[in-house]
Short mmCIF file of C-alpha atoms in Angstrom, two decimals:
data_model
loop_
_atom_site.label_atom_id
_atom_site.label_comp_id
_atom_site.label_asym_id
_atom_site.label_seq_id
_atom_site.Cartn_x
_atom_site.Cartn_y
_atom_site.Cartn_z
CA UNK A 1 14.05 -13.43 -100.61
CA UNK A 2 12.81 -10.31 -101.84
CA UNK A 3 12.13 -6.67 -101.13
CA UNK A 4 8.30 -6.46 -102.52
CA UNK A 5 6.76 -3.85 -104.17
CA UNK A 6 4.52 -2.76 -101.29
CA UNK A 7 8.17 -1.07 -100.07
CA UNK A 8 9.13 0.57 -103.66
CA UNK A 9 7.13 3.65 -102.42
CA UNK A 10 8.41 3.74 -99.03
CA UNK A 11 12.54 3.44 -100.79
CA UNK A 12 11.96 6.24 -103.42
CA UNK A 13 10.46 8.69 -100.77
CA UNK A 14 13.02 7.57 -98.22
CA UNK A 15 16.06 8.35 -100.47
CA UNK A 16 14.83 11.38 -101.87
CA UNK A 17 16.89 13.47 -100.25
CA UNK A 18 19.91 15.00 -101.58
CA UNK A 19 22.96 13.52 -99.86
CA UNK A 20 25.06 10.27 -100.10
CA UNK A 21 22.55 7.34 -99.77
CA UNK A 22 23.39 3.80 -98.75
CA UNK A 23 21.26 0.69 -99.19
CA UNK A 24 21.89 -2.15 -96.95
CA UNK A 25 20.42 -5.92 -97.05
CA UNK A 26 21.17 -9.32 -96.48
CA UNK A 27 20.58 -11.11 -99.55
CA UNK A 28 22.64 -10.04 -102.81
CA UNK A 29 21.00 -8.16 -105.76
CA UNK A 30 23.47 -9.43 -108.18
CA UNK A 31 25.07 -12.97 -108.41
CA UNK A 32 29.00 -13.35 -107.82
CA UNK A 33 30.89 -14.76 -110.24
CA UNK A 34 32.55 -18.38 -109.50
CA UNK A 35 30.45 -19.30 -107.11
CA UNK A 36 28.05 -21.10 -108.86
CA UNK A 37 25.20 -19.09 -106.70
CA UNK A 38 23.69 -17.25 -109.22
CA UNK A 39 19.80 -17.94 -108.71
CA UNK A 40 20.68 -16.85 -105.15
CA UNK A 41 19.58 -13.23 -105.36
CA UNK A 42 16.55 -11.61 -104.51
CA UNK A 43 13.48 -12.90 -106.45
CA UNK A 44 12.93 -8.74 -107.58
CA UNK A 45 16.53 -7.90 -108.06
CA UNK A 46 16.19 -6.42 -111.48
CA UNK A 47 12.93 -4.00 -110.04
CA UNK A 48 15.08 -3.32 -106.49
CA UNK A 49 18.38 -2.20 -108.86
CA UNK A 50 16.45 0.20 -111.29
CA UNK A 51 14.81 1.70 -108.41
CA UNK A 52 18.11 2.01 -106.47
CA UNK A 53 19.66 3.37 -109.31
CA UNK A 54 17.03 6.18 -109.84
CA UNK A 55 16.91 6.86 -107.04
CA UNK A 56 20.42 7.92 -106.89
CA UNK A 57 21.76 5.04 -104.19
CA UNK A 58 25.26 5.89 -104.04
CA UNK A 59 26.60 2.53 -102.23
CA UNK A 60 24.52 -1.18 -101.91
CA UNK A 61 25.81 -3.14 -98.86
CA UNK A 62 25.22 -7.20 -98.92
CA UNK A 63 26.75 -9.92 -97.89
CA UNK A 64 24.98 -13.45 -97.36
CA UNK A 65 27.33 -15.34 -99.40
CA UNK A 66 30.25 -14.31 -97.62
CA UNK A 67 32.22 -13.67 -100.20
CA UNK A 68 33.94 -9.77 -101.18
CA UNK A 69 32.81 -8.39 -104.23
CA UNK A 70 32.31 -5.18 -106.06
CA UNK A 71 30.21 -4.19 -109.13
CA UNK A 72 29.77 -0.95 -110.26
CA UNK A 73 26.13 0.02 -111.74
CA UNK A 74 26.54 3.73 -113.39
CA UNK A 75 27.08 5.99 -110.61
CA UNK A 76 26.01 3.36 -107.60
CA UNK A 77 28.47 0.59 -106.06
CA UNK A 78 27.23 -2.62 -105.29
CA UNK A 79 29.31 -3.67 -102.03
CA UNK A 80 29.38 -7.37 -101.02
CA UNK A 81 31.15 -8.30 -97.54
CA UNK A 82 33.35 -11.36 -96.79
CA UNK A 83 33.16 -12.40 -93.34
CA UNK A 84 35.40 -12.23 -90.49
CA UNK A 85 34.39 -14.33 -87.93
CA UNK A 86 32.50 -17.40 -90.10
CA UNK A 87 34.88 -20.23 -91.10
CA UNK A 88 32.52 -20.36 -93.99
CA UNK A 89 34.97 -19.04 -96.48
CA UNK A 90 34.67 -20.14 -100.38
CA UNK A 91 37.68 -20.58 -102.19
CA UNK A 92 40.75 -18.87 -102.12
CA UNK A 93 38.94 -16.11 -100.22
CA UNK A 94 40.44 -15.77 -96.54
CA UNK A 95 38.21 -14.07 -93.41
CA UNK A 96 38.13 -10.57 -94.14
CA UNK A 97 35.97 -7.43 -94.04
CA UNK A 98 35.18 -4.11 -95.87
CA UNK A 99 36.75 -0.70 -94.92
CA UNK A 100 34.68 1.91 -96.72
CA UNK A 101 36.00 5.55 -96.86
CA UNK A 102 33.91 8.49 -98.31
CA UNK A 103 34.58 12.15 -99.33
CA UNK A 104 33.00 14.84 -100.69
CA UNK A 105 35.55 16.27 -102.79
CA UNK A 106 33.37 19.10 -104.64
CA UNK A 107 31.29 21.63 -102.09
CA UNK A 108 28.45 20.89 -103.40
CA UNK A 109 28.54 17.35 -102.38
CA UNK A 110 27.12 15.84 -105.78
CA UNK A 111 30.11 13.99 -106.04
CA UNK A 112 31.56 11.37 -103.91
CA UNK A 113 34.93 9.65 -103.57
CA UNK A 114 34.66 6.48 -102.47
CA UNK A 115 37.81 4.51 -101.74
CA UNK A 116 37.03 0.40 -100.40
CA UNK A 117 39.57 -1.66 -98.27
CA UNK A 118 39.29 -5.82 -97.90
CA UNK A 119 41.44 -6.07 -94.58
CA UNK A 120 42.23 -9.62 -94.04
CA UNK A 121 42.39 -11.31 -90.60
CA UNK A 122 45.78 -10.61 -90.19
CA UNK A 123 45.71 -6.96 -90.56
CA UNK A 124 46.60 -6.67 -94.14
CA UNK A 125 44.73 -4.56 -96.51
CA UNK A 126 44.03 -4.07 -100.12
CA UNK A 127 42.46 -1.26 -102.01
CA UNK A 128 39.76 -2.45 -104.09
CA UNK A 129 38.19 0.58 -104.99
CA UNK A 130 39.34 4.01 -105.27
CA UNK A 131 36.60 6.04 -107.50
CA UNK A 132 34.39 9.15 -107.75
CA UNK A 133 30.75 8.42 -107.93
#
């Protein structure tokens, strides 16, 4: 897949504005390790991350692969979801899904405290993240 530069224009304008910004898509921008998928992103990933990233993006949601994963790009987090209700589960990766919690912990709001969950079908949960951005 891909995002296309006729849409560049229409993402800088669109997260112009001053405030916590969150990019979601199917397909992944960045490949996950140990999976063996990584010509599986988006054919523009490398264009669609810079912009994102000047942009100011705060948080990238994604998810095809079904697998949880976080990278962290300077100041943006690049979020990718398990799944809960797919068998389709790779590895020792059980069904699970992302809790996402965010603060503004200065007035200002130019910072943002982002803490990230897994919770696993069972109810338990793990803190994967727990950073200011």
């Amino acid at each position: 897949g891909h995002i296309g530069r006729e849409n560049y224009t229409w993402i800088e304008n669109t997260f112009s504005v001053n405030s916590f910004k969150v990019f979601a898509l199917h397909h992944h921008l960045i490949p996950i390790p140990k999976t063996g998928r990584g010509n599986n992103v988006l054919v523009d990933a490398g264009d669609v991350l810079e912009l994102l990233d000047r942009s100011g993006v705060n948080l990238v949601l994604c998810g095809h692969w079904h697998i949880p994963w976080v990278w962290r790009l300077n100041d943006m987090l690049v979020i990718s979801a398990g799944t809960v209700c797919s068998s389709k589960v790779r590895g020792k990766i059980s069904q699970c899904y992302n809790l996402i919690e965010v603060d503004a912990p200065e007035s200002d709001c130019k910072r943002w405290h982002l803490q990230v969950y897994r919770v696993f079908f069972r109810g338990e949960k793990e803190k994967v993240v727990d950073n200011i951005i």
